[in-house]
Structures are given as structure tokens and as C-alpha cells.
Short mmCIF file of C-alpha atoms and ligand atoms in Angstrom, two decimals:
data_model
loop_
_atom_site.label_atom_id
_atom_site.label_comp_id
_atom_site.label_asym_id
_atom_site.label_seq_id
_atom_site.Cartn_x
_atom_site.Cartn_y
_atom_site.Cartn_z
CA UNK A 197 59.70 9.66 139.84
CA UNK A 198 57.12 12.15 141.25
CA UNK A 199 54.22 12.78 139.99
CA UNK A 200 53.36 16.72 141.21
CA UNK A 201 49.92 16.30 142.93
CA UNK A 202 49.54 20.20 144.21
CA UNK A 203 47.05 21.98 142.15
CA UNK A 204 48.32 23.08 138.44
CA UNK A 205 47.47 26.99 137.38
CA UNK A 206 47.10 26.16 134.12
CA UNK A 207 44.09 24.03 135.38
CA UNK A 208 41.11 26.05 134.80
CA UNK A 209 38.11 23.86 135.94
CA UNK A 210 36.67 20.64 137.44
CA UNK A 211 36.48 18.83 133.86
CA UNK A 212 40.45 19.99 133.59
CA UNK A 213 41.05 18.84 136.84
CA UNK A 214 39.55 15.54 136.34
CA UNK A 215 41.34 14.88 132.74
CA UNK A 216 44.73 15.73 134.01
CA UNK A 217 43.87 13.30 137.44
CA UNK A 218 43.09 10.26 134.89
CA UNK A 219 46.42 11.23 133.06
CA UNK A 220 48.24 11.51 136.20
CA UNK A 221 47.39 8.54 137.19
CA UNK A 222 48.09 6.78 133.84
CA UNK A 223 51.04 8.14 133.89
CA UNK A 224 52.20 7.27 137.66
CA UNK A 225 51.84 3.37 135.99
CA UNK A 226 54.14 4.32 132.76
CA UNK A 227 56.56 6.07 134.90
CA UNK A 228 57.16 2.78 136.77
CA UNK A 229 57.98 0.77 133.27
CA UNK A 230 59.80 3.70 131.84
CA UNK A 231 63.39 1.91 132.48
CA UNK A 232 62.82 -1.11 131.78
CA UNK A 233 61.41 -0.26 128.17
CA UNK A 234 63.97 2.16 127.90
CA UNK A 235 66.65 0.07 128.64
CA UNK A 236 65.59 -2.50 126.41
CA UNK A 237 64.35 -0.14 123.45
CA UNK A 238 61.06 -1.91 123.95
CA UNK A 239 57.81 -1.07 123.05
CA UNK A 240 55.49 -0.56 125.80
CA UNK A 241 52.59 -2.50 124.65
CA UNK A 242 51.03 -2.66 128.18
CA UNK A 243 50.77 1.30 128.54
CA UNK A 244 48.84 1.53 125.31
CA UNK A 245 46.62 -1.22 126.62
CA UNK A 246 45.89 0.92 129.41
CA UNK A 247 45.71 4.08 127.47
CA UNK A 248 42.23 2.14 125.94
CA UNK A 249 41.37 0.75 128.66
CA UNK A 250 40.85 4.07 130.19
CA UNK A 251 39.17 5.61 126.90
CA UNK A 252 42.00 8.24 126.69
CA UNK A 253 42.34 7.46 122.79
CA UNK A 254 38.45 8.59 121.90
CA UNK A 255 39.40 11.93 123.41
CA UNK A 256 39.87 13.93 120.99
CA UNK A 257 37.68 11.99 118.94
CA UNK A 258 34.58 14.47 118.14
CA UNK A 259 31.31 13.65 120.37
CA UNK A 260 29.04 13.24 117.57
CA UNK A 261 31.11 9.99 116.85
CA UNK A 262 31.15 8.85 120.21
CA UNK A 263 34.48 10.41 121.87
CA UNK A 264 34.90 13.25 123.92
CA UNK A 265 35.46 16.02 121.71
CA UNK A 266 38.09 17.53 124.30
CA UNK A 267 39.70 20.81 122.91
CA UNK A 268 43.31 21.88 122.20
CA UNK A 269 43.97 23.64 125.87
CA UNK A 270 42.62 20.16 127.71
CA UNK A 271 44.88 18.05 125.09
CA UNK A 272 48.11 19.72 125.98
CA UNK A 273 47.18 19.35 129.75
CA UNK A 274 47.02 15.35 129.58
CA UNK A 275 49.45 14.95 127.37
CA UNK A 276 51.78 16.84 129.52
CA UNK A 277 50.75 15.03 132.41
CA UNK A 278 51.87 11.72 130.32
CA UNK A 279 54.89 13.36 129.67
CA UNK A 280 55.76 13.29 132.99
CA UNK A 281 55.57 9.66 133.67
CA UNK A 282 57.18 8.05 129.78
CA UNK A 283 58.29 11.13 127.09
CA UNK A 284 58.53 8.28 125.09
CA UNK A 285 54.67 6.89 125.32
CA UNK A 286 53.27 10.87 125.55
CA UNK A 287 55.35 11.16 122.41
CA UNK A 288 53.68 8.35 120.67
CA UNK A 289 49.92 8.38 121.94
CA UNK A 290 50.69 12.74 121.16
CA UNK A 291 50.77 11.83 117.13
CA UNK A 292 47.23 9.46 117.50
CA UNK A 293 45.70 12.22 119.77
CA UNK A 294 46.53 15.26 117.86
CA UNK A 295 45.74 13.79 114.38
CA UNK A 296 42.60 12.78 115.11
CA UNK A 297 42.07 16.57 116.32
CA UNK A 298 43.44 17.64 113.34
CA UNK A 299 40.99 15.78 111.15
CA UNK A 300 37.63 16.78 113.29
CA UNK A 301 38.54 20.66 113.12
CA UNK A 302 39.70 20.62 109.12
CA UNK A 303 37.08 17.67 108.33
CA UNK A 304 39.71 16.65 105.11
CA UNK A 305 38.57 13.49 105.20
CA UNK A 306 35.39 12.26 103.14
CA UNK A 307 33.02 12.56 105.88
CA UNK A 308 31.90 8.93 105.96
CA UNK A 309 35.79 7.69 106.30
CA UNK A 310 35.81 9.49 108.92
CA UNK A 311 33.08 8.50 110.81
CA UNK A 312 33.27 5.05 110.89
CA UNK A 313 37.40 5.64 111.58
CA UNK A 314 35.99 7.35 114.29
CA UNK A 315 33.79 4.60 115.40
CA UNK A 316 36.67 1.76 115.32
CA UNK A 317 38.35 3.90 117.49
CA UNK A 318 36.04 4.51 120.25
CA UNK A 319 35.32 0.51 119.73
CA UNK A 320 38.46 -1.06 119.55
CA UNK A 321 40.74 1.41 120.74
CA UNK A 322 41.94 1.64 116.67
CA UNK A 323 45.31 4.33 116.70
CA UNK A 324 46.33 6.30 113.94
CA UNK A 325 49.90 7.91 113.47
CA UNK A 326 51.06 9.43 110.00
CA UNK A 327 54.18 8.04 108.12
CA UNK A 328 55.88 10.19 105.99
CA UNK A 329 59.43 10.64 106.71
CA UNK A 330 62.15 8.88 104.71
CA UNK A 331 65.58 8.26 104.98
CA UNK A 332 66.48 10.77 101.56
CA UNK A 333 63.59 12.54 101.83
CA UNK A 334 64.67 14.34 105.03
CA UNK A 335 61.53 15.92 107.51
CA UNK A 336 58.63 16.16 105.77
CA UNK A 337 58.10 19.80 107.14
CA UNK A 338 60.63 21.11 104.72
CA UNK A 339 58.79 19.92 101.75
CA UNK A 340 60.89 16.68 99.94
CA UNK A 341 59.20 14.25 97.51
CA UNK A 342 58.64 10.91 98.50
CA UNK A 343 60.65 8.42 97.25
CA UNK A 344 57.57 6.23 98.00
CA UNK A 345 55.30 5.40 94.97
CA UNK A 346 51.85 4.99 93.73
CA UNK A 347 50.86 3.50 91.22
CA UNK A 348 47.15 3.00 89.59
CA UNK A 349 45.65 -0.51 89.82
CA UNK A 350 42.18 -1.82 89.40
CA UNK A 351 40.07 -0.27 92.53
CA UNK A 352 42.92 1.44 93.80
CA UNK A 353 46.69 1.74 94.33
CA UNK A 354 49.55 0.27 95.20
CA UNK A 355 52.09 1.34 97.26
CA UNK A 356 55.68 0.71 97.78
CA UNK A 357 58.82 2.32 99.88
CA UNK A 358 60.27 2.40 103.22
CA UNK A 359 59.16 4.98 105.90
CA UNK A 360 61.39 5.73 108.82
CA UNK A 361 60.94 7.07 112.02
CA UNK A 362 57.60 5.14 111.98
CA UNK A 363 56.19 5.91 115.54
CA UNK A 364 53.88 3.36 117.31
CA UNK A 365 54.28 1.02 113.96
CA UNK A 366 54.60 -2.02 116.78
CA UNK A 367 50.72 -1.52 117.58
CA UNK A 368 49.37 0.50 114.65
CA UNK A 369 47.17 -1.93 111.82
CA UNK A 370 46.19 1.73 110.85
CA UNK A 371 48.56 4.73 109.34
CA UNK A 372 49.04 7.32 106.85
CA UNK A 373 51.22 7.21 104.26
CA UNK A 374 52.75 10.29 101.80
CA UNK A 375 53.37 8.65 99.02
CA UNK A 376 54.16 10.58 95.13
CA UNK A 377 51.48 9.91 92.02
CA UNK A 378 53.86 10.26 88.88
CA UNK A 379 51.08 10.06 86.59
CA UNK A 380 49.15 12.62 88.26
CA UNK A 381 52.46 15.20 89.39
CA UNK A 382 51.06 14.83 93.23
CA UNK A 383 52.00 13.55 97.03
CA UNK A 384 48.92 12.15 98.38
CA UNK A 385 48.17 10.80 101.30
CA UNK A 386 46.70 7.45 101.98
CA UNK A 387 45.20 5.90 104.72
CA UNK A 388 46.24 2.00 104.82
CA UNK A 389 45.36 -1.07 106.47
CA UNK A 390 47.87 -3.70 107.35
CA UNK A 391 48.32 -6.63 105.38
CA UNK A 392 51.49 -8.86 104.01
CA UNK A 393 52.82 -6.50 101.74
CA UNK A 394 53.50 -4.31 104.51
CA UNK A 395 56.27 -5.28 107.18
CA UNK A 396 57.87 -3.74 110.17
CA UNK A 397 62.07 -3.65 110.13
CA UNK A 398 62.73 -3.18 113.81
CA UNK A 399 65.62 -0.42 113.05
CA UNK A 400 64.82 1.90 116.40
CA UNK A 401 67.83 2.19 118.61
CA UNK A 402 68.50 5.66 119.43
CA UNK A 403 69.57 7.13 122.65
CA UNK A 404 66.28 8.70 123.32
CA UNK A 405 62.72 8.14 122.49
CA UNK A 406 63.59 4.45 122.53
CA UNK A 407 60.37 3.12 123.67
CA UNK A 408 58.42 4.78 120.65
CA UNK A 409 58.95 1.84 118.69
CA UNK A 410 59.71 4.26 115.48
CA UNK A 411 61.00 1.13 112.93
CA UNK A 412 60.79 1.55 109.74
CA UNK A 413 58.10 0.05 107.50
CA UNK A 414 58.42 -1.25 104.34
CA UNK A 415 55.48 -1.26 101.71
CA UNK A 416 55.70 -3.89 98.94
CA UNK A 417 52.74 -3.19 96.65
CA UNK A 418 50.40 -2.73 99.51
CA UNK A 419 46.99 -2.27 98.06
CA UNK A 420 45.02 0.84 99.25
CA UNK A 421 41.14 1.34 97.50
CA UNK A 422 40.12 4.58 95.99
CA UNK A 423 38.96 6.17 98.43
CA UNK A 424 41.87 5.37 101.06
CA UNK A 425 43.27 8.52 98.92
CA UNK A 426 42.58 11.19 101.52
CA UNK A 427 44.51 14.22 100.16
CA UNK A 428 46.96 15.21 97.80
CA UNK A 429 49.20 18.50 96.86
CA UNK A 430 51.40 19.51 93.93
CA UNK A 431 55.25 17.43 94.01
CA UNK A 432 58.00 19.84 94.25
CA UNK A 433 55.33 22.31 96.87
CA UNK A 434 54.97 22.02 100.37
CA UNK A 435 50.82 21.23 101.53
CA UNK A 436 49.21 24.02 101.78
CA UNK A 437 48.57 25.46 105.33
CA UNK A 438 46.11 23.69 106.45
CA UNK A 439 42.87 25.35 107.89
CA UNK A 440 43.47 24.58 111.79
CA UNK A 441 47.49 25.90 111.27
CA UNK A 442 48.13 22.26 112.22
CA UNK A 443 47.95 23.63 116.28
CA UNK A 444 47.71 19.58 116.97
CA UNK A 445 51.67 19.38 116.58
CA UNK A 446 51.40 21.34 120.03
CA UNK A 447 51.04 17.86 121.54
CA UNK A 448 54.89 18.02 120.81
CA UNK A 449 55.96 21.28 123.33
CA UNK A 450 53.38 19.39 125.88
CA UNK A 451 55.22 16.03 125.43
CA UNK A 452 58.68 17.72 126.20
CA UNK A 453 57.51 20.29 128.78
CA UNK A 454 55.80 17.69 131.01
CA UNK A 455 59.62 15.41 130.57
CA UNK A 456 61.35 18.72 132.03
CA UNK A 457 58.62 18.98 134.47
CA UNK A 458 59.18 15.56 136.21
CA UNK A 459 63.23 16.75 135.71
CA UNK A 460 62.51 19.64 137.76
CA UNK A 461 60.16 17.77 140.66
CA UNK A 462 62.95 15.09 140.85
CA UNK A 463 65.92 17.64 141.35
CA UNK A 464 63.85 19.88 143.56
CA UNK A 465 63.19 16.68 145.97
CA UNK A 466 66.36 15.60 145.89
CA UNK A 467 67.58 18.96 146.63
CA UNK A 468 65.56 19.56 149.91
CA UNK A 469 66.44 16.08 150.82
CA UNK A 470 70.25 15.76 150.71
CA UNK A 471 72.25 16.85 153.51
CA UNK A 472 75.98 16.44 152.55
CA UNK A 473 78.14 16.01 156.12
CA UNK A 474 79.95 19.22 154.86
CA UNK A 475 76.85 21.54 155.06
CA UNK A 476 74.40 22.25 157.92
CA UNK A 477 71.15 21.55 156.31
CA UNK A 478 70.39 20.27 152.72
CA UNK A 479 71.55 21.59 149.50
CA UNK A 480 68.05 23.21 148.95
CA UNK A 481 69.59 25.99 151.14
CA UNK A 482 72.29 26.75 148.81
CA UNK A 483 71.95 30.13 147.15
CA UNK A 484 73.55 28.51 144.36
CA UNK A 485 71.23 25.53 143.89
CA UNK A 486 68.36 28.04 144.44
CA UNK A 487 69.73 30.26 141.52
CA UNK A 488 69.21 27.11 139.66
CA UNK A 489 65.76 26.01 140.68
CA UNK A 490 64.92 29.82 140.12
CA UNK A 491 66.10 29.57 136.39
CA UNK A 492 64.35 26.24 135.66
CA UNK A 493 60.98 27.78 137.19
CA UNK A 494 61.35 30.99 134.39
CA UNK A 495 62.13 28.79 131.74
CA UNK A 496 59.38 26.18 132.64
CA UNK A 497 56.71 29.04 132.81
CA UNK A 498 57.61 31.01 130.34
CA UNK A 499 57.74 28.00 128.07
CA UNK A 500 53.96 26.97 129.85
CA UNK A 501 52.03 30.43 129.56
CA UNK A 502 52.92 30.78 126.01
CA UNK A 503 51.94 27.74 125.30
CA UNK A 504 48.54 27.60 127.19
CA UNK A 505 48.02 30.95 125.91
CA UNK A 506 48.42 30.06 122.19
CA UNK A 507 46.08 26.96 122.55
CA UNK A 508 43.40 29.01 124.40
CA UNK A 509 43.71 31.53 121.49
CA UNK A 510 43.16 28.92 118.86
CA UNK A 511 40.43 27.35 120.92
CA UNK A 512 38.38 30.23 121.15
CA UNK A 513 39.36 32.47 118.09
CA UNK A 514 39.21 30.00 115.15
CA UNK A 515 38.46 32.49 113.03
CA UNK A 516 42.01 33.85 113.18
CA UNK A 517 43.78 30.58 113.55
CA UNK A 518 45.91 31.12 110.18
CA UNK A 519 47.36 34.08 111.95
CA UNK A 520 48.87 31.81 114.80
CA UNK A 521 51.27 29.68 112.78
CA UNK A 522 54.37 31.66 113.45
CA UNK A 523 53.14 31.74 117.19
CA UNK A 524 52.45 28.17 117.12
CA UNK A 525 55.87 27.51 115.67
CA UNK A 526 57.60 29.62 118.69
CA UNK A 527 55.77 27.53 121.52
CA UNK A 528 57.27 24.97 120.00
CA UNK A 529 60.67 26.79 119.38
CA UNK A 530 60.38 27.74 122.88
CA UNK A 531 59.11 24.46 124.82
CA UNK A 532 61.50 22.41 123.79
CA UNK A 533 64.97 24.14 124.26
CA UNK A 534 64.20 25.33 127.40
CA UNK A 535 63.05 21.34 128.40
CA UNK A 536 66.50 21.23 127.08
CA UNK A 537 68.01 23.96 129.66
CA UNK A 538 65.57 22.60 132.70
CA UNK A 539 66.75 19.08 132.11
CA UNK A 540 70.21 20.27 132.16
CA UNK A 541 70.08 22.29 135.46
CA UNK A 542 68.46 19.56 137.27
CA UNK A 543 71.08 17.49 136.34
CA UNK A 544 73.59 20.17 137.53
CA UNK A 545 71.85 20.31 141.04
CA UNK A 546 71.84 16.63 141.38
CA UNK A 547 75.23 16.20 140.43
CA UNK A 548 76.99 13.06 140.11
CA UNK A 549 74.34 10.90 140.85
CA UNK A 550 72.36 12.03 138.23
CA UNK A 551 74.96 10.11 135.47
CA UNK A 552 73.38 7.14 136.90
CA UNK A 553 70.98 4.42 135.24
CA UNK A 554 69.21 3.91 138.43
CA UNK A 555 67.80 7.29 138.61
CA UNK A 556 65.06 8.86 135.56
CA UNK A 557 67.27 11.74 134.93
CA UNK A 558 70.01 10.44 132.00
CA UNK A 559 66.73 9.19 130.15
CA UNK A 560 65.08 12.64 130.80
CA UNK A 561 68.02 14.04 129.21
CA UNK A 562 68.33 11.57 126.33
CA UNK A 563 64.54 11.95 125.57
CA UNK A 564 64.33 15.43 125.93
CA UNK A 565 67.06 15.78 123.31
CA UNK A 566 64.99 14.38 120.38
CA UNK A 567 62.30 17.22 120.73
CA UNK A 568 64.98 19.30 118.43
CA UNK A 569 63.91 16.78 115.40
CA UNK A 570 60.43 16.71 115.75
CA UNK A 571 58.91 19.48 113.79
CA UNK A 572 58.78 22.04 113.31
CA UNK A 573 62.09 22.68 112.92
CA UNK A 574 63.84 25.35 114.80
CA UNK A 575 65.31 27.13 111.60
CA UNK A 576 61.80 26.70 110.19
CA UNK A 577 60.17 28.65 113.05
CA UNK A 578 62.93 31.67 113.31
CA UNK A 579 62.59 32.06 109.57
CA UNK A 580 58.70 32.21 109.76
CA UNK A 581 59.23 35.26 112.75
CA UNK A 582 61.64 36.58 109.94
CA UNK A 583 59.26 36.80 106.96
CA UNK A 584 56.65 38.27 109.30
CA UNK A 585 58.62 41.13 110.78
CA UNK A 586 59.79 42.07 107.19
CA UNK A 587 56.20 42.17 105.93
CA UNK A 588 55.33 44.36 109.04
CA UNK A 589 57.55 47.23 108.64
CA UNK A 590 58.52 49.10 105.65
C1 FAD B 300 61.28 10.57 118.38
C2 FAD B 300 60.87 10.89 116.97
C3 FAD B 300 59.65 10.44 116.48
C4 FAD B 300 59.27 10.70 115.16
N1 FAD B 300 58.08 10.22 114.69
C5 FAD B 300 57.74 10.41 113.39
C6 FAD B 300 56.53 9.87 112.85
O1 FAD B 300 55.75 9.24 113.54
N2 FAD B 300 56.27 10.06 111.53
C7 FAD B 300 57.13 10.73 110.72
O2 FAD B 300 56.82 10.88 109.53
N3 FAD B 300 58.27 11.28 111.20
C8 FAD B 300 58.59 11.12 112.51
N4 FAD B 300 59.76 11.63 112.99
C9 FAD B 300 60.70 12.24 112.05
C10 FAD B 300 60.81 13.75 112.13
O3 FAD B 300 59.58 14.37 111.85
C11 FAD B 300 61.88 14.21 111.13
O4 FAD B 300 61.44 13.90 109.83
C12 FAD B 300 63.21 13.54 111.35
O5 FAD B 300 63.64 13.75 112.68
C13 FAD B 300 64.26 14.04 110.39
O6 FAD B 300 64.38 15.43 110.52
P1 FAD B 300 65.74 16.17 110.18
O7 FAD B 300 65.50 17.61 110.29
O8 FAD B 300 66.86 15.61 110.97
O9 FAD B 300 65.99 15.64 108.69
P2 FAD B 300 66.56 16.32 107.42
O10 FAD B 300 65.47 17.13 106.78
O11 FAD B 300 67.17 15.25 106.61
O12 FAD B 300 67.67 17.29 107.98
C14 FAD B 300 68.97 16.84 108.35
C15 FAD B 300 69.90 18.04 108.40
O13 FAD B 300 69.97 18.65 107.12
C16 FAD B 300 69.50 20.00 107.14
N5 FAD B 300 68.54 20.14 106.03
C17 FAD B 300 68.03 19.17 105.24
N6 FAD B 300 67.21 19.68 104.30
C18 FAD B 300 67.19 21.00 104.52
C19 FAD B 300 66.50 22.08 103.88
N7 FAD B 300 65.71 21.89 102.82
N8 FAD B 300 66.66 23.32 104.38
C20 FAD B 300 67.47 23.54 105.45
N9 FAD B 300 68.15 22.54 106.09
C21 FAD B 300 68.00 21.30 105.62
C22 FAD B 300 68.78 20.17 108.48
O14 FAD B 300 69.00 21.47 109.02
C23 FAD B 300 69.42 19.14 109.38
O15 FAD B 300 70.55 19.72 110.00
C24 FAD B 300 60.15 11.42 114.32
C25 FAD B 300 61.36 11.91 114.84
C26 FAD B 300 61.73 11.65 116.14
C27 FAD B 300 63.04 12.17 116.66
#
């Protein structure tokens, strides 16, 4: 596994530079314990160790509460960067980050909640991830009830259901969770604290994405106090658009772009250094393999300008950050079927070899994969492009 050290173009500046060095780094150690975890469908509890030892979780969190208050653009760069070493830990440390993000541009949270949240995390290293998906409820993106209840109780609520595709539930004691209010005709969201009515079913075994540790979790009348209630919409609606057009899900494109970017590195090396006995000079030479580096290098950049572009936009026009959301969709759309394509051709230049479990490249392709289920969903984004261009024209 290489870990590109030349200079970047989408870095801009020294504090850039230095961000995507500490993530480089970082990610140089997860890129070493990638197989193992993979090939265990463990849960890499030493990289998230080192992800607070390093103060890379207080990131995003704003300054005023002690973190770093980094912005969109710098969050996609290290969060690439992770992607190149483990898709799997970018992936998961990607939901913390980007909520957190989320919650310091929209401020939905009461204030106070949020502040001493905010405090536990630049303490303790405290990590956040939202649970809403469900095995009948389908992605939460396209708007299904939860089958996942609460009910009124003394103080507060209580809470039961199973979650799926719970992400980093091995080393979270702090999630969201959509749950419906009959009485009240709502999904809200809570924010809940572990405890024994809440347990962890270790049902992850996928073919990529394994080390995520995305188990389901099982709430039994978990108790959650008033003002764990956070947010709530109509049942039967999808939430409302929220303020920031929910740009933090770019940490998604970022994840998968920097997995086809350690693709492409690998197949590039190997291409300049294998010399079959039936060729002159190594296959690097080819014009064929060259077509193919030449392809992965348009899809790569075209998938990387967009989406630097985009978060630069949001970053600096916030003001018309509602407008981006069918933009935001397509970096998305974009990033992660051509990590798709790149992983594929790299595997095509490698050839044979690149079948094999001692090299990164099957577990590029099997993590790459999942990017197609993480939202928003492909369908989602081409029908947002759809509704815009028939508004636009008469
Ligand atoms: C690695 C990974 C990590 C994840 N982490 C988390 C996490 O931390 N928290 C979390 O909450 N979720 C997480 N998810 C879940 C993710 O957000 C999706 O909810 C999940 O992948 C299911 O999406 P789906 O589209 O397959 O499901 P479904 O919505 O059930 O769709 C299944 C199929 O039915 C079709 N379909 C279903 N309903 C409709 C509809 N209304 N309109 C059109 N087509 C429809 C879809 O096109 C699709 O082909 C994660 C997923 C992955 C892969």
C-alpha cells in the first residue's frame, strides 16, 4: 500500500498541507491493519484509539467548544487521505466527523446539549454516529417510518427496536436514534446513552466494509430524558432539507475517492515495476496499460474537481447552500461509480495477481462496492437533476 507523498493540487495551503500530513500518516498505520481486520470482519479498535490520540475527532468540532472548527473543503481532504489507508475506518470516523459538522453549521441541537457534547468529545475522544436504518424500513433517505418506538414515560421516553447497519456501534456509548412518536404522529430523533437495555447483535459480515463494525443494535425500553429529543418531523414525510443541504454526507465521495486513489497508486507501481520476460521493459510502456492509467486519471479528477469545487462553494457561499443539493447529490453520484470504474481498471492492469488476498486490491474492490448503498442513492440523485431541469425550462 502506498501512501502518495508528492504534493496534492487540491491542497491549497500550509494548514491543508499539514491536516492531510497528520491523516497521511494516520492512515499509513491503518493501511498496515487493513487485512487483518478485514479478514477477520474485526473492528479496528486500535485505529480509533489513534484517531484520539491524535485529536482528529475534535476537528470538526467548532473552536468555541474547544475543537478545530476545520471547514467542509479541509474535511474531505483528511478523510480522503484515510481513505487511502482503511475505506472501512474513513467510512466510519466519516459519519462522527461529518455529523458533528452538520450540527455546528445548522445548530439543531439545544445549544447547551451541544456544548457540553462538544466538550466530552474534545475530552474523552466521545464519537457520535446516527442510527436510523432498519431492516423493513429500507434507507432512511427515501423517507420510511421507523418501526422503532417511543413511548412517553415519567422524565422521558423509552425506546425500543432494532437498527441495522449500525456503524462504529463496537466503540460508540453515544448515537442517534430515529425512532416514531404514535401519540404525537412524528419521527424524532434522540440522542442516547448506553445502558442495559441497549445491546449490540454482532450481525456484520459482508464482503466489504467489514471492519466498520455495522451490527445491529437492539433497544429494549432504553430510557432517553426529555431533552435527549433533539428533532422531530411529520411520519409518512421525509425531514425537511435541512439548512446546511446536509453537504457533511460528502465525507462519503471522499471516503470512496481516496479507496480508488490508493487502487490507482498500487496499479500504477506495479505497472512501472513489472517486466514480464516476453516484453522489453515493464508493462508501464504498454500503450494499452497507459490507455488505462489515462482513463482512471479522468475519472479520478473529474470525480475530485467536482467535488472540491462543490465543498469550496458551500464553504464560502452559505447563503446559497440550499441551491447545492442536487450538486451535492451528483459528487456523490459521480465519486463513487467512477471509484467503481478506477478500482476496476487497476485491477485490469494488474491482472491475475490482483485476485489475490495478499495484495489490497480484492478488498479495494469489495469496499469500494458498498459506496452504491450509502446515500444518497443514485436514483435519488438523477431524479433530483430531473425535477430541476423540468422546473428550468418551459
Ligand atoms: C457500509 C455501510 C455503512 C452504513 N452505515 C450506516 C449507519 O451508520 N447508519 C445508518 O442508519 N445506515 C447506515 N447504512 C445504511 C444505508 O444508509 C442504507 O440504509 C442501506 O444500505 C440500505 O439501503 P438500500 O437502498 O439498499 O435499502 P432499501 O431502501 O431497502 O432499498 C432496497 C432496494 O429496494 C429499492 N427501493 C426500496 N424502497 C424504494 C423506494 N421508496 N423508491 C425506490 N426504490 C426503492 C431500492 O432501489 C433498492 O434497490 C450503511 C450502509 C453501508 C453499506
Amino acid at each position: 500500500m502506498t501512501i502518495a507523498k508528492k504534493k496534492d493540487p487540491f491542497i491549497r495551503n500550509e494548514k491543508e498541507a499539514r491536516l492531510v500530513e497528520m491523516a497521511a500518516e494516520l492512515a499509513a498505520r491503518f493501511a498496515e491493519r487493513a487485512p487483518l481486520h478485514d479478514r477477520e470482519g474485526s473492528f479496528p479498535f486500535e485505529n480509533f484509539q489513534d484517531l484520539k490520540d491524535a485529536g482528529y475527532v475534535a476537528l470538526t468540532v467548532p473552536r468555541e467548544y474547544g475543537g478545530e472548527g476545520i471547514s467542509l473543503y479541509e474535511l474531505l481532504l483528511i478523510q480522503e487521505q484515510l481513505g487511502r489507508g482503511d475505506g472501512s475506518t474513513a467510512l466510519s470516523i466519516g459519519w462522527h466527523m461529518g455529523l458533528i459538522l452538520h450540527y455546528r453549521t445548522t445548530r439543531s441541537w439545544p445549544e447547551e446539549l451541544f456544548r457540553s457534547f462538544c466538550q466530552e468529545v474534545v475530552e474523552k475522544g466521545t464519537l457520535l454516529n446516527h442510527f436510523s436504518t432498519e431492516r423493513m424500513s429500507g434507507s432512511p433517505s427515501r423517507g420510511g417510518t421507523p418501526q422503532t418506538t417511543a413511548k412517553k414515560t415519567d422524565g422521558g421516553w423509552l425506546l425500543s427496536g432494532r437498527k441495522t447497519f449500525s456503524t462504529l456501534s463496537p466503540v460508540l456509548d453515544t448515537f442517534l436514534v430515529s425512532a416514531s412518536i404514535a401519540a404525537r404522529n412524528e419521527v424524532g430523533v434522540f440522542l442516547m446513552r448506553s445502558s442495559d437495555r441497549i445491546t449490540i447483535e454482532e450481525t456484520w459480515d459482508t464482503i466489504g466494509m467489514r471492519a466498520t463494525g455495522s451490527h445491529d443494535v437492539i433497544l429494549d425500553r432504553a430510557f432517553a430524558p426529555d431533552d435527549a429529543l433533539i428533532s422531530a418531523y411529520p411520519i409518512g414525510q421525509k425531514p425537511k432539507a435541512s439548512s446546511d443541504a446536509s453537504a457533511w454526507l460528502l465525507h462519503i465521495p471522499a471516503c470512496y475517492l481516496g479507496i480508488a486513489l490508493a487502487a490507482r497508486d498500487f496499479a500504477v507501481s506495479f505497472a512501472k515495476n513489472y517486466h514480464p520476460a516476453s516484453l522489453p521493459s515493464p508493462i508501464a510502456d504498454l500503450p494499452t496499460v497507459q490507455q488505462q492509467i489515462g482513463l482512471m486519471e479522468a475519472e479520478l479528477l473529474t470525480a475530485r474537481h467536482l467535488m472540491y469545487a462543490i465543498a469550496d462553494r458551500w464553504d464560502t457561499q452559505p447563503e446559497g447552500r440550499l441551491e447545492l443539493i442536487p450538486e451535492l447529490g451528483l459528487v456523490k453520484y459521480v465519486a463513487t461509480n467512477h471509484a467503481i470504474a478506477v478500482v476496476d481498471k487497476a485491477m485490469r492492469i494488474v491482472g491475475g495477481a490482483s485476485l489475490s488476498r495478499s495484495l489490497p486490491l480484492e478488498r479495494m474492490y469489495r469496499d469500494v462496492r458498498a459506496g452504491l448503498h450509502n446515500p444518497p442513492m443514485d436514483e435519488n440523485v438523477i431524479r433530483n437533476l430531473a425535477q430541476r431541469a423540468l422546473e428550468q425550462c418551459e
